[in-house]
PDB file of C-alpha atoms and ligand atoms in Angstrom:
ATOM      1  CA  UNK A   1      48.453  55.650 -29.677  1.00 96.00           C
ATOM      2  CA  UNK A   2      48.017  54.925 -33.390  1.00 98.00           C
ATOM      3  CA  UNK A   3      46.061  51.753 -34.285  1.00 98.00           C
ATOM      4  CA  UNK A   4      46.120  52.299 -38.052  1.00 98.00           C
ATOM      5  CA  UNK A   5      47.100  49.565 -40.498  1.00 98.00           C
ATOM      6  CA  UNK A   6      48.033  49.907 -44.154  1.00 98.00           C
ATOM      7  CA  UNK A   7      48.247  46.623 -46.119  1.00 98.00           C
ATOM      8  CA  UNK A   8      47.327  45.343 -49.590  1.00 98.00           C
ATOM      9  CA  UNK A   9      46.821  48.950 -50.690  1.00 97.00           C
ATOM     10  CA  UNK A  10      44.181  49.356 -47.984  1.00 96.00           C
ATOM     11  CA  UNK A  11      44.204  51.884 -45.135  1.00 97.00           C
ATOM     12  CA  UNK A  12      42.406  50.812 -41.963  1.00 98.00           C
ATOM     13  CA  UNK A  13      41.877  53.055 -38.918  1.00 98.00           C
ATOM     14  CA  UNK A  14      42.305  49.992 -36.718  1.00 98.00           C
ATOM     15  CA  UNK A  15      43.097  46.257 -37.058  1.00 99.00           C
ATOM     16  CA  UNK A  16      39.739  44.873 -35.875  1.00 99.00           C
ATOM     17  CA  UNK A  17      36.843  43.405 -37.840  1.00 99.00           C
ATOM     18  CA  UNK A  18      34.338  40.543 -37.716  1.00 98.00           C
ATOM     19  CA  UNK A  19      35.207  36.924 -38.430  1.00 99.00           C
ATOM     20  CA  UNK A  20      33.305  35.596 -41.442  1.00 98.00           C
ATOM     21  CA  UNK A  21      30.128  33.947 -40.225  1.00 98.00           C
ATOM     22  CA  UNK A  22      29.409  36.365 -37.389  1.00 98.00           C
ATOM     23  CA  UNK A  23      27.172  39.441 -37.837  1.00 98.00           C
ATOM     24  CA  UNK A  24      27.516  39.265 -41.617  1.00 98.00           C
ATOM     25  CA  UNK A  25      24.806  37.137 -43.235  1.00 98.00           C
ATOM     26  CA  UNK A  26      22.334  39.935 -44.014  1.00 98.00           C
ATOM     27  CA  UNK A  27      22.825  43.521 -45.192  1.00 98.00           C
ATOM     28  CA  UNK A  28      21.401  44.663 -41.835  1.00 98.00           C
ATOM     29  CA  UNK A  29      24.100  42.714 -39.980  1.00 98.00           C
ATOM     30  CA  UNK A  30      26.850  43.858 -42.368  1.00 98.00           C
ATOM     31  CA  UNK A  31      25.773  47.473 -41.812  1.00 98.00           C
ATOM     32  CA  UNK A  32      25.905  46.901 -38.035  1.00 98.00           C
ATOM     33  CA  UNK A  33      29.602  45.987 -38.437  1.00 98.00           C
ATOM     34  CA  UNK A  34      30.325  48.724 -40.952  1.00 98.00           C
ATOM     35  CA  UNK A  35      28.817  51.464 -38.757  1.00 98.00           C
ATOM     36  CA  UNK A  36      30.507  50.133 -35.592  1.00 98.00           C
ATOM     37  CA  UNK A  37      34.076  50.879 -34.438  1.00 98.00           C
ATOM     38  CA  UNK A  38      35.317  47.955 -36.615  1.00 99.00           C
ATOM     39  CA  UNK A  39      38.072  48.838 -39.083  1.00 98.00           C
ATOM     40  CA  UNK A  40      36.745  46.596 -41.894  1.00 99.00           C
ATOM     41  CA  UNK A  41      33.896  44.237 -42.814  1.00 99.00           C
ATOM     42  CA  UNK A  42      33.756  40.649 -44.099  1.00 99.00           C
ATOM     43  CA  UNK A  43      30.708  38.820 -45.439  1.00 99.00           C
ATOM     44  CA  UNK A  44      29.393  35.388 -44.487  1.00 98.00           C
ATOM     45  CA  UNK A  45      31.012  32.654 -46.590  1.00 98.00           C
ATOM     46  CA  UNK A  46      28.747  32.233 -49.600  1.00 98.00           C
ATOM     47  CA  UNK A  47      27.776  29.635 -52.170  1.00 98.00           C
ATOM     48  CA  UNK A  48      26.406  30.412 -55.660  1.00 98.00           C
ATOM     49  CA  UNK A  49      22.844  29.716 -54.505  1.00 98.00           C
ATOM     50  CA  UNK A  50      21.277  30.649 -51.161  1.00 98.00           C
ATOM     51  CA  UNK A  51      21.425  27.977 -48.448  1.00 98.00           C
ATOM     52  CA  UNK A  52      19.213  27.414 -45.409  1.00 98.00           C
ATOM     53  CA  UNK A  53      21.980  25.563 -43.589  1.00 97.00           C
ATOM     54  CA  UNK A  54      21.784  22.844 -40.978  1.00 97.00           C
ATOM     55  CA  UNK A  55      18.804  22.187 -38.629  1.00 98.00           C
ATOM     56  CA  UNK A  56      18.704  24.130 -35.351  1.00 98.00           C
ATOM     57  CA  UNK A  57      19.952  24.274 -32.661  1.00 98.00           C
ATOM     58  CA  UNK A  58      23.231  24.724 -34.532  1.00 98.00           C
ATOM     59  CA  UNK A  59      25.104  27.221 -32.322  1.00 98.00           C
ATOM     60  CA  UNK A  60      25.763  27.174 -28.601  1.00 98.00           C
ATOM     61  CA  UNK A  61      27.886  29.419 -26.396  1.00 98.00           C
ATOM     62  CA  UNK A  62      29.644  28.074 -23.282  1.00 97.00           C
ATOM     63  CA  UNK A  63      31.717  29.786 -20.576  1.00 97.00           C
ATOM     64  CA  UNK A  64      34.864  28.942 -22.610  1.00 98.00           C
ATOM     65  CA  UNK A  65      33.673  29.788 -26.120  1.00 98.00           C
ATOM     66  CA  UNK A  66      31.263  28.357 -28.659  1.00 99.00           C
ATOM     67  CA  UNK A  67      30.374  25.390 -30.792  1.00 98.00           C
ATOM     68  CA  UNK A  68      28.662  25.729 -34.207  1.00 98.00           C
ATOM     69  CA  UNK A  69      27.511  23.581 -37.039  1.00 98.00           C
ATOM     70  CA  UNK A  70      25.667  26.226 -39.061  1.00 98.00           C
ATOM     71  CA  UNK A  71      26.073  24.402 -42.353  1.00 97.00           C
ATOM     72  CA  UNK A  72      26.919  27.423 -44.489  1.00 98.00           C
ATOM     73  CA  UNK A  73      23.568  29.254 -44.332  1.00 98.00           C
ATOM     74  CA  UNK A  74      23.892  32.274 -46.625  1.00 98.00           C
ATOM     75  CA  UNK A  75      21.924  34.511 -48.969  1.00 98.00           C
ATOM     76  CA  UNK A  76      23.841  33.392 -52.046  1.00 98.00           C
ATOM     77  CA  UNK A  77      26.801  34.917 -53.911  1.00 98.00           C
ATOM     78  CA  UNK A  78      24.813  37.563 -55.861  1.00 98.00           C
ATOM     79  CA  UNK A  79      23.407  39.017 -52.640  1.00 99.00           C
ATOM     80  CA  UNK A  80      26.902  39.692 -51.313  1.00 98.00           C
ATOM     81  CA  UNK A  81      28.259  40.800 -54.689  1.00 98.00           C
ATOM     82  CA  UNK A  82      25.420  43.327 -54.895  1.00 98.00           C
ATOM     83  CA  UNK A  83      26.290  44.550 -51.384  1.00 98.00           C
ATOM     84  CA  UNK A  84      29.886  44.885 -52.581  1.00 98.00           C
ATOM     85  CA  UNK A  85      28.643  46.899 -55.584  1.00 98.00           C
ATOM     86  CA  UNK A  86      26.912  49.492 -53.398  1.00 98.00           C
ATOM     87  CA  UNK A  87      29.449  49.431 -50.565  1.00 98.00           C
ATOM     88  CA  UNK A  88      30.804  52.904 -49.606  1.00 98.00           C
ATOM     89  CA  UNK A  89      34.537  52.135 -50.028  1.00 98.00           C
ATOM     90  CA  UNK A  90      35.399  55.852 -49.811  1.00 97.00           C
ATOM     91  CA  UNK A  91      34.334  55.839 -46.149  1.00 96.00           C
ATOM     92  CA  UNK A  92      37.616  53.984 -45.521  1.00 96.00           C
ATOM     93  CA  UNK A  93      36.565  50.563 -44.222  1.00 98.00           C
ATOM     94  CA  UNK A  94      37.668  47.769 -46.596  1.00 98.00           C
ATOM     95  CA  UNK A  95      35.218  45.016 -47.527  1.00 98.00           C
ATOM     96  CA  UNK A  96      36.239  41.368 -47.762  1.00 99.00           C
ATOM     97  CA  UNK A  97      34.053  38.807 -49.519  1.00 98.00           C
ATOM     98  CA  UNK A  98      34.194  35.284 -48.113  1.00 98.00           C
ATOM     99  CA  UNK A  99      33.577  32.542 -50.700  1.00 98.00           C
ATOM    100  CA  UNK A 100      32.941  28.896 -49.834  1.00 98.00           C
ATOM    101  CA  UNK A 101      31.739  26.973 -52.843  1.00 97.00           C
ATOM    102  CA  UNK A 102      30.683  23.357 -52.316  1.00 94.00           C
ATOM    103  CA  UNK A 103      32.992  22.438 -55.195  1.00 95.00           C
ATOM    104  CA  UNK A 104      36.035  23.978 -56.854  1.00 96.00           C
ATOM    105  CA  UNK A 105      33.905  24.837 -59.879  1.00 97.00           C
ATOM    106  CA  UNK A 106      31.508  26.789 -57.657  1.00 97.00           C
ATOM    107  CA  UNK A 107      34.455  28.782 -56.282  1.00 98.00           C
ATOM    108  CA  UNK A 108      35.792  29.370 -59.807  1.00 98.00           C
ATOM    109  CA  UNK A 109      32.383  30.528 -61.065  1.00 98.00           C
ATOM    110  CA  UNK A 110      32.030  33.043 -58.220  1.00 98.00           C
ATOM    111  CA  UNK A 111      35.613  34.279 -58.614  1.00 98.00           C
ATOM    112  CA  UNK A 112      35.268  34.685 -62.401  1.00 98.00           C
ATOM    113  CA  UNK A 113      32.195  36.845 -61.831  1.00 98.00           C
ATOM    114  CA  UNK A 114      33.887  38.802 -59.048  1.00 98.00           C
ATOM    115  CA  UNK A 115      36.932  39.449 -61.259  1.00 98.00           C
ATOM    116  CA  UNK A 116      34.659  40.733 -64.026  1.00 98.00           C
ATOM    117  CA  UNK A 117      32.860  43.039 -61.578  1.00 98.00           C
ATOM    118  CA  UNK A 118      36.183  44.827 -60.882  1.00 97.00           C
ATOM    119  CA  UNK A 119      35.189  45.793 -57.335  1.00 98.00           C
ATOM    120  CA  UNK A 120      37.638  47.021 -54.639  1.00 98.00           C
ATOM    121  CA  UNK A 121      36.630  44.218 -52.235  1.00 98.00           C
ATOM    122  CA  UNK A 122      39.054  41.364 -51.562  1.00 98.00           C
ATOM    123  CA  UNK A 123      38.107  37.678 -51.663  1.00 98.00           C
ATOM    124  CA  UNK A 124      38.803  35.406 -48.693  1.00 98.00           C
ATOM    125  CA  UNK A 125      38.426  31.866 -50.070  1.00 98.00           C
ATOM    126  CA  UNK A 126      37.260  29.528 -47.326  1.00 98.00           C
ATOM    127  CA  UNK A 127      39.244  26.281 -47.390  1.00 98.00           C
ATOM    128  CA  UNK A 128      38.024  25.172 -43.991  1.00 94.00           C
ATOM    129  CA  UNK A 129      34.288  24.846 -43.400  1.00 90.00           C
ATOM    130  CA  UNK A 130      34.063  21.885 -40.977  1.00 87.00           C
ATOM    131  CA  UNK A 131      30.289  21.544 -40.909  1.00 88.00           C
ATOM    132  CA  UNK A 132      29.146  20.139 -44.235  1.00 89.00           C
ATOM    133  CA  UNK A 133      28.232  16.512 -43.569  1.00 83.00           C
ATOM    134  CA  UNK A 134      30.256  14.282 -45.846  1.00 85.00           C
ATOM    135  CA  UNK A 135      32.556  17.121 -47.011  1.00 87.00           C
ATOM    136  CA  UNK A 136      36.167  17.019 -45.798  1.00 88.00           C
ATOM    137  CA  UNK A 137      37.908  20.332 -45.131  1.00 94.00           C
ATOM    138  CA  UNK A 138      39.868  21.179 -48.264  1.00 96.00           C
ATOM    139  CA  UNK A 139      42.565  22.761 -46.093  1.00 97.00           C
ATOM    140  CA  UNK A 140      43.602  19.342 -44.828  1.00 97.00           C
ATOM    141  CA  UNK A 141      44.230  17.957 -48.329  1.00 96.00           C
ATOM    142  CA  UNK A 142      47.448  19.664 -49.464  1.00 97.00           C
ATOM    143  CA  UNK A 143      47.439  18.348 -53.031  1.00 97.00           C
ATOM    144  CA  UNK A 144      43.800  19.345 -53.497  1.00 96.00           C
ATOM    145  CA  UNK A 145      44.679  22.809 -52.149  1.00 97.00           C
ATOM    146  CA  UNK A 146      47.532  23.137 -54.638  1.00 98.00           C
ATOM    147  CA  UNK A 147      45.242  22.202 -57.534  1.00 97.00           C
ATOM    148  CA  UNK A 148      42.430  24.485 -56.332  1.00 98.00           C
ATOM    149  CA  UNK A 149      44.736  27.466 -55.770  1.00 98.00           C
ATOM    150  CA  UNK A 150      46.332  26.964 -59.196  1.00 98.00           C
ATOM    151  CA  UNK A 151      42.920  27.338 -60.855  1.00 98.00           C
ATOM    152  CA  UNK A 152      41.799  30.107 -58.489  1.00 98.00           C
ATOM    153  CA  UNK A 153      44.911  32.189 -59.265  1.00 98.00           C
ATOM    154  CA  UNK A 154      44.255  31.598 -62.955  1.00 98.00           C
ATOM    155  CA  UNK A 155      40.644  32.836 -62.957  1.00 98.00           C
ATOM    156  CA  UNK A 156      41.122  35.616 -60.402  1.00 98.00           C
ATOM    157  CA  UNK A 157      44.039  37.932 -61.354  1.00 98.00           C
ATOM    158  CA  UNK A 158      43.777  40.169 -58.276  1.00 98.00           C
ATOM    159  CA  UNK A 159      45.018  39.778 -54.729  1.00 98.00           C
ATOM    160  CA  UNK A 160      43.111  37.227 -52.640  1.00 98.00           C
ATOM    161  CA  UNK A 161      43.398  35.370 -49.370  1.00 98.00           C
ATOM    162  CA  UNK A 162      42.386  32.058 -47.865  1.00 98.00           C
ATOM    163  CA  UNK A 163      40.707  31.059 -44.557  1.00 98.00           C
ATOM    164  CA  UNK A 164      42.682  28.155 -43.131  1.00 98.00           C
ATOM    165  CA  UNK A 165      41.698  25.433 -40.690  1.00 98.00           C
ATOM    166  CA  UNK A 166      43.932  25.039 -37.638  1.00 98.00           C
ATOM    167  CA  UNK A 167      46.957  22.786 -38.104  1.00 98.00           C
ATOM    168  CA  UNK A 168      48.476  20.884 -35.193  1.00 98.00           C
ATOM    169  CA  UNK A 169      51.757  19.511 -36.530  1.00 98.00           C
ATOM    170  CA  UNK A 170      54.944  21.304 -37.693  1.00 98.00           C
ATOM    171  CA  UNK A 171      55.085  19.008 -40.717  1.00 98.00           C
ATOM    172  CA  UNK A 172      51.612  20.187 -41.735  1.00 98.00           C
ATOM    173  CA  UNK A 173      52.536  23.875 -41.239  1.00 98.00           C
ATOM    174  CA  UNK A 174      55.535  23.311 -43.547  1.00 98.00           C
ATOM    175  CA  UNK A 175      53.574  21.368 -46.163  1.00 98.00           C
ATOM    176  CA  UNK A 176      50.766  23.936 -46.323  1.00 98.00           C
ATOM    177  CA  UNK A 177      53.261  26.831 -46.396  1.00 99.00           C
ATOM    178  CA  UNK A 178      55.026  25.220 -49.342  1.00 98.00           C
ATOM    179  CA  UNK A 179      51.702  25.145 -51.207  1.00 98.00           C
ATOM    180  CA  UNK A 180      50.767  28.719 -50.256  1.00 98.00           C
ATOM    181  CA  UNK A 181      54.180  30.141 -51.221  1.00 98.00           C
ATOM    182  CA  UNK A 182      53.610  28.922 -54.770  1.00 98.00           C
ATOM    183  CA  UNK A 183      51.036  31.686 -55.340  1.00 98.00           C
ATOM    184  CA  UNK A 184      52.270  35.314 -55.419  1.00 98.00           C
ATOM    185  CA  UNK A 185      48.736  36.810 -55.688  1.00 98.00           C
ATOM    186  CA  UNK A 186      47.701  34.885 -52.570  1.00 99.00           C
ATOM    187  CA  UNK A 187      48.464  37.801 -50.270  1.00 99.00           C
ATOM    188  CA  UNK A 188      46.961  36.790 -46.908  1.00 99.00           C
ATOM    189  CA  UNK A 189      45.974  33.794 -44.852  1.00 99.00           C
ATOM    190  CA  UNK A 190      43.357  33.985 -42.112  1.00 99.00           C
ATOM    191  CA  UNK A 191      44.289  31.726 -39.192  1.00 98.00           C
ATOM    192  CA  UNK A 192      42.231  30.064 -37.860  1.00 98.00           C
ATOM    193  CA  UNK A 193      38.818  28.775 -38.679  1.00 98.00           C
ATOM    194  CA  UNK A 194      37.035  26.922 -35.855  1.00 98.00           C
ATOM    195  CA  UNK A 195      38.632  23.747 -34.477  1.00 98.00           C
ATOM    196  CA  UNK A 196      36.470  21.229 -36.281  1.00 97.00           C
ATOM    197  CA  UNK A 197      34.240  18.567 -34.813  1.00 97.00           C
ATOM    198  CA  UNK A 198      34.401  19.200 -31.105  1.00 98.00           C
ATOM    199  CA  UNK A 199      31.650  17.876 -28.801  1.00 98.00           C
ATOM    200  CA  UNK A 200      30.029  19.919 -26.015  1.00 98.00           C
ATOM    201  CA  UNK A 201      27.957  18.000 -23.455  1.00 98.00           C
ATOM    202  CA  UNK A 202      25.140  19.319 -21.242  1.00 98.00           C
ATOM    203  CA  UNK A 203      25.425  17.308 -18.010  1.00 98.00           C
ATOM    204  CA  UNK A 204      21.983  18.246 -16.668  1.00 98.00           C
ATOM    205  CA  UNK A 205      20.228  16.986 -19.775  1.00 98.00           C
ATOM    206  CA  UNK A 206      22.861  14.332 -20.498  1.00 98.00           C
ATOM    207  CA  UNK A 207      22.753  15.531 -24.066  1.00 99.00           C
ATOM    208  CA  UNK A 208      24.695  17.210 -26.838  1.00 99.00           C
ATOM    209  CA  UNK A 209      23.844  20.901 -27.347  1.00 98.00           C
ATOM    210  CA  UNK A 210      23.543  21.195 -31.149  1.00 98.00           C
ATOM    211  CA  UNK A 211      21.464  19.074 -33.524  1.00 98.00           C
ATOM    212  CA  UNK A 212      23.665  18.561 -36.628  1.00 97.00           C
ATOM    213  CA  UNK A 213      26.169  15.701 -36.802  1.00 97.00           C
ATOM    214  CA  UNK A 214      24.923  14.279 -33.468  1.00 98.00           C
ATOM    215  CA  UNK A 215      26.443  17.254 -31.661  1.00 98.00           C
ATOM    216  CA  UNK A 216      29.773  17.675 -33.451  1.00 97.00           C
ATOM    217  CA  UNK A 217      30.680  21.262 -34.334  1.00 98.00           C
ATOM    218  CA  UNK A 218      33.477  23.788 -34.799  1.00 98.00           C
ATOM    219  CA  UNK A 219      34.915  25.266 -31.613  1.00 98.00           C
ATOM    220  CA  UNK A 220      35.552  28.971 -31.180  1.00 98.00           C
ATOM    221  CA  UNK A 221      36.358  31.394 -28.408  1.00 98.00           C
ATOM    222  CA  UNK A 222      38.808  30.866 -25.544  1.00 98.00           C
ATOM    223  CA  UNK A 223      39.001  27.128 -26.322  1.00 98.00           C
ATOM    224  CA  UNK A 224      41.003  27.885 -29.463  1.00 99.00           C
ATOM    225  CA  UNK A 225      43.299  30.791 -28.490  1.00 99.00           C
ATOM    226  CA  UNK A 226      46.609  28.870 -28.081  1.00 99.00           C
ATOM    227  CA  UNK A 227      45.997  26.971 -31.327  1.00 99.00           C
ATOM    228  CA  UNK A 228      45.131  30.195 -33.145  1.00 99.00           C
ATOM    229  CA  UNK A 229      48.285  31.908 -31.845  1.00 99.00           C
ATOM    230  CA  UNK A 230      50.456  28.966 -32.895  1.00 99.00           C
ATOM    231  CA  UNK A 231      49.016  29.044 -36.422  1.00 99.00           C
ATOM    232  CA  UNK A 232      49.482  32.818 -36.664  1.00 99.00           C
ATOM    233  CA  UNK A 233      53.109  32.630 -35.496  1.00 99.00           C
ATOM    234  CA  UNK A 234      54.049  29.630 -37.654  1.00 99.00           C
ATOM    235  CA  UNK A 235      52.561  31.045 -40.862  1.00 99.00           C
ATOM    236  CA  UNK A 236      54.018  34.487 -40.051  1.00 99.00           C
ATOM    237  CA  UNK A 237      57.449  32.797 -40.102  1.00 98.00           C
ATOM    238  CA  UNK A 238      56.742  30.509 -43.063  1.00 99.00           C
ATOM    239  CA  UNK A 239      55.076  32.928 -45.523  1.00 99.00           C
ATOM    240  CA  UNK A 240      57.541  35.793 -46.116  1.00 98.00           C
ATOM    241  CA  UNK A 241      55.866  38.734 -47.882  1.00 98.00           C
ATOM    242  CA  UNK A 242      52.346  37.533 -47.130  1.00 99.00           C
ATOM    243  CA  UNK A 243      50.034  38.768 -44.385  1.00 99.00           C
ATOM    244  CA  UNK A 244      48.458  36.745 -41.592  1.00 99.00           C
ATOM    245  CA  UNK A 245      44.984  37.691 -40.362  1.00 99.00           C
ATOM    246  CA  UNK A 246      44.587  36.515 -36.777  1.00 99.00           C
ATOM    247  CA  UNK A 247      41.309  34.908 -35.728  1.00 99.00           C
ATOM    248  CA  UNK A 248      40.447  32.821 -32.689  1.00 98.00           C
ATOM    249  CA  UNK A 249      39.869  33.513 -29.024  1.00 99.00           C
ATOM    250  CA  UNK A 250      40.026  37.314 -29.039  1.00 99.00           C
ATOM    251  CA  UNK A 251      37.872  38.520 -26.127  1.00 98.00           C
ATOM    252  CA  UNK A 252      39.825  41.643 -25.101  1.00 99.00           C
ATOM    253  CA  UNK A 253      42.709  43.921 -25.968  1.00 99.00           C
ATOM    254  CA  UNK A 254      45.070  41.359 -24.436  1.00 99.00           C
ATOM    255  CA  UNK A 255      44.281  38.609 -26.976  1.00 99.00           C
ATOM    256  CA  UNK A 256      44.328  41.127 -29.835  1.00 99.00           C
ATOM    257  CA  UNK A 257      47.783  42.164 -28.607  1.00 99.00           C
ATOM    258  CA  UNK A 258      48.890  38.513 -28.500  1.00 99.00           C
ATOM    259  CA  UNK A 259      47.779  37.873 -32.101  1.00 98.00           C
ATOM    260  CA  UNK A 260      49.604  40.967 -33.379  1.00 99.00           C
ATOM    261  CA  UNK A 261      52.715  40.166 -31.277  1.00 99.00           C
ATOM    262  CA  UNK A 262      52.638  36.705 -32.923  1.00 99.00           C
ATOM    263  CA  UNK A 263      52.646  38.391 -36.335  1.00 99.00           C
ATOM    264  CA  UNK A 264      49.044  39.195 -37.306  1.00 99.00           C
ATOM    265  CA  UNK A 265      48.573  42.262 -39.503  1.00 99.00           C
ATOM    266  CA  UNK A 266      44.901  42.565 -38.547  1.00 99.00           C
ATOM    267  CA  UNK A 267      42.544  40.486 -36.399  1.00 99.00           C
ATOM    268  CA  UNK A 268      38.995  39.132 -36.595  1.00 99.00           C
ATOM    269  CA  UNK A 269      36.471  38.657 -33.776  1.00 98.00           C
ATOM    270  CA  UNK A 270      34.009  35.772 -33.888  1.00 98.00           C
ATOM    271  CA  UNK A 271      32.472  34.235 -30.766  1.00 99.00           C
ATOM    272  CA  UNK A 272      32.999  37.362 -28.628  1.00 99.00           C
ATOM    273  CA  UNK A 273      31.206  39.468 -31.254  1.00 98.00           C
ATOM    274  CA  UNK A 274      28.357  36.943 -31.492  1.00 98.00           C
ATOM    275  CA  UNK A 275      27.876  37.012 -27.720  1.00 98.00           C
ATOM    276  CA  UNK A 276      28.525  40.709 -26.941  1.00 98.00           C
ATOM    277  CA  UNK A 277      27.355  42.529 -30.069  1.00 98.00           C
ATOM    278  CA  UNK A 278      29.103  45.262 -32.023  1.00 98.00           C
ATOM    279  CA  UNK A 279      30.060  47.134 -28.842  1.00 98.00           C
ATOM    280  CA  UNK A 280      32.863  44.555 -28.537  1.00 98.00           C
ATOM    281  CA  UNK A 281      34.846  46.426 -31.207  1.00 99.00           C
ATOM    282  CA  UNK A 282      35.089  49.739 -29.290  1.00 98.00           C
ATOM    283  CA  UNK A 283      35.769  47.935 -25.987  1.00 99.00           C
ATOM    284  CA  UNK A 284      38.553  45.763 -27.402  1.00 99.00           C
ATOM    285  CA  UNK A 285      40.128  48.728 -29.210  1.00 99.00           C
ATOM    286  CA  UNK A 286      40.150  50.780 -25.993  1.00 98.00           C
ATOM    287  CA  UNK A 287      41.727  47.888 -24.105  1.00 99.00           C
ATOM    288  CA  UNK A 288      44.366  47.496 -26.821  1.00 99.00           C
ATOM    289  CA  UNK A 289      45.125  51.234 -26.739  1.00 98.00           C
ATOM    290  CA  UNK A 290      45.517  51.150 -22.941  1.00 98.00           C
ATOM    291  CA  UNK A 291      47.780  48.101 -23.079  1.00 98.00           C
ATOM    292  CA  UNK A 292      49.971  49.729 -25.728  1.00 98.00           C
ATOM    293  CA  UNK A 293      50.160  52.976 -23.727  1.00 98.00           C
ATOM    294  CA  UNK A 294      51.189  51.061 -20.583  1.00 98.00           C
ATOM    295  CA  UNK A 295      53.933  49.365 -22.593  1.00 98.00           C
ATOM    296  CA  UNK A 296      55.078  52.574 -24.296  1.00 98.00           C
ATOM    297  CA  UNK A 297      54.120  51.492 -27.827  1.00 98.00           C
ATOM    298  CA  UNK A 298      52.975  54.250 -30.223  1.00 98.00           C
ATOM    299  CA  UNK A 299      51.839  52.061 -33.110  1.00 98.00           C
ATOM    300  CA  UNK A 300      51.226  48.408 -34.027  1.00 99.00           C
ATOM    301  CA  UNK A 301      54.525  48.121 -35.889  1.00 98.00           C
ATOM    302  CA  UNK A 302      56.321  48.796 -32.595  1.00 98.00           C
ATOM    303  CA  UNK A 303      55.479  45.216 -31.497  1.00 99.00           C
ATOM    304  CA  UNK A 304      53.986  43.292 -34.470  1.00 99.00           C
ATOM    305  CA  UNK A 305      55.735  39.969 -34.943  1.00 99.00           C
ATOM    306  CA  UNK A 306      58.147  40.602 -32.051  1.00 99.00           C
ATOM    307  CA  UNK A 307      57.115  37.704 -29.828  1.00 99.00           C
ATOM    308  CA  UNK A 308      60.157  36.709 -27.846  1.00 98.00           C
ATOM    309  CA  UNK A 309      61.318  33.122 -27.509  1.00 98.00           C
ATOM    310  CA  UNK A 310      63.296  31.872 -24.540  1.00 98.00           C
TER     311      UNK A 310
HETATM  312  O1  HRO B 401      28.924  26.035 -40.466  1.00 60.58           O
HETATM  313  C1  HRO B 401      29.332  27.092 -41.014  1.00 60.58           C
HETATM  314  O2  HRO B 401      28.622  27.818 -41.755  1.00 60.58           O
HETATM  315  C2  HRO B 401      30.760  27.444 -40.753  1.00 60.58           C
HETATM  316  N1  HRO B 401      31.169  27.350 -39.458  1.00 60.58           N
HETATM  317  C3  HRO B 401      32.491  27.537 -39.115  1.00 60.58           C
HETATM  318  O3  HRO B 401      32.863  27.449 -37.930  1.00 60.58           O
HETATM  319  N2  HRO B 401      33.391  27.838 -40.078  1.00 60.58           N
HETATM  320  C4  HRO B 401      33.051  27.953 -41.379  1.00 60.58           C
HETATM  321  O4  HRO B 401      33.920  28.214 -42.238  1.00 60.58           O
HETATM  322  C5  HRO B 401      31.668  27.749 -41.738  1.00 60.58           C
HETATM  323 CL1  HRO B 401      31.199  27.918 -43.403  1.00 60.58          CL
END
């Protein structure tokens, strides 16, 4: 069974890597991913300056997934750019750099610098952080996205991608796709970011479980799988020639298979990686291989995007 993926001029041994935000804030964490069975690496979304993030507790796992309101804690853009400068690209695992400026100008400043650095890493521009008090998710404002992407494509000549929030309405899928299709160098969309502003309650303590925003936070894990799959499949249909990166609810080879069947080129692991550690990559890859062998598939292209309808 062959799990290799070639896309955007990249060759990956397998389709699995971390979701931005998990096991990727420090060089030590990034190296844990890079030296694991993962096929690629992505950095924590960064801002020009380092950020401490929201007060703790700001993450909580539950039997069905996770809730987080981290608040964009990160070591600052230059820390990740410097990692990207020394990254061993020849070892064959691509590096993606996640950028999440607090303003469009912050994103443009980071992208201008990244363009000038002429590094082989690919930017994933985060349009969907749900945890900055008072900041709406850009991904839900279609006109603002169009304006932002127009300037981003102007300052960054290379291929880039965007991290999208989940959408829940066919009209919104169509409206966002119309914006995204305007930009030929926008080569991939990562679906989905956490489902924003959920509330997890601890019955014993009659309390919320995270401190920021009186307990509101982004949901991940099994809670979000059907929404993630819907976003992958809809954007796979609506963005001809672009790639969809699947993210959300992947705990085993079965969910990885579902995301790829729905159209994902590659897939990211978030909550499961946070809870299990980097061993999750080898386990999920083995499960995917076994599932493919049982079904008689030799490679990912044998089933990618071939979800049947009734
Ligand atoms: O609170 C966060 O740091 C965070 N948390 C998320 O669930 N998604 C994001 O894009 C970000 Cl930036």
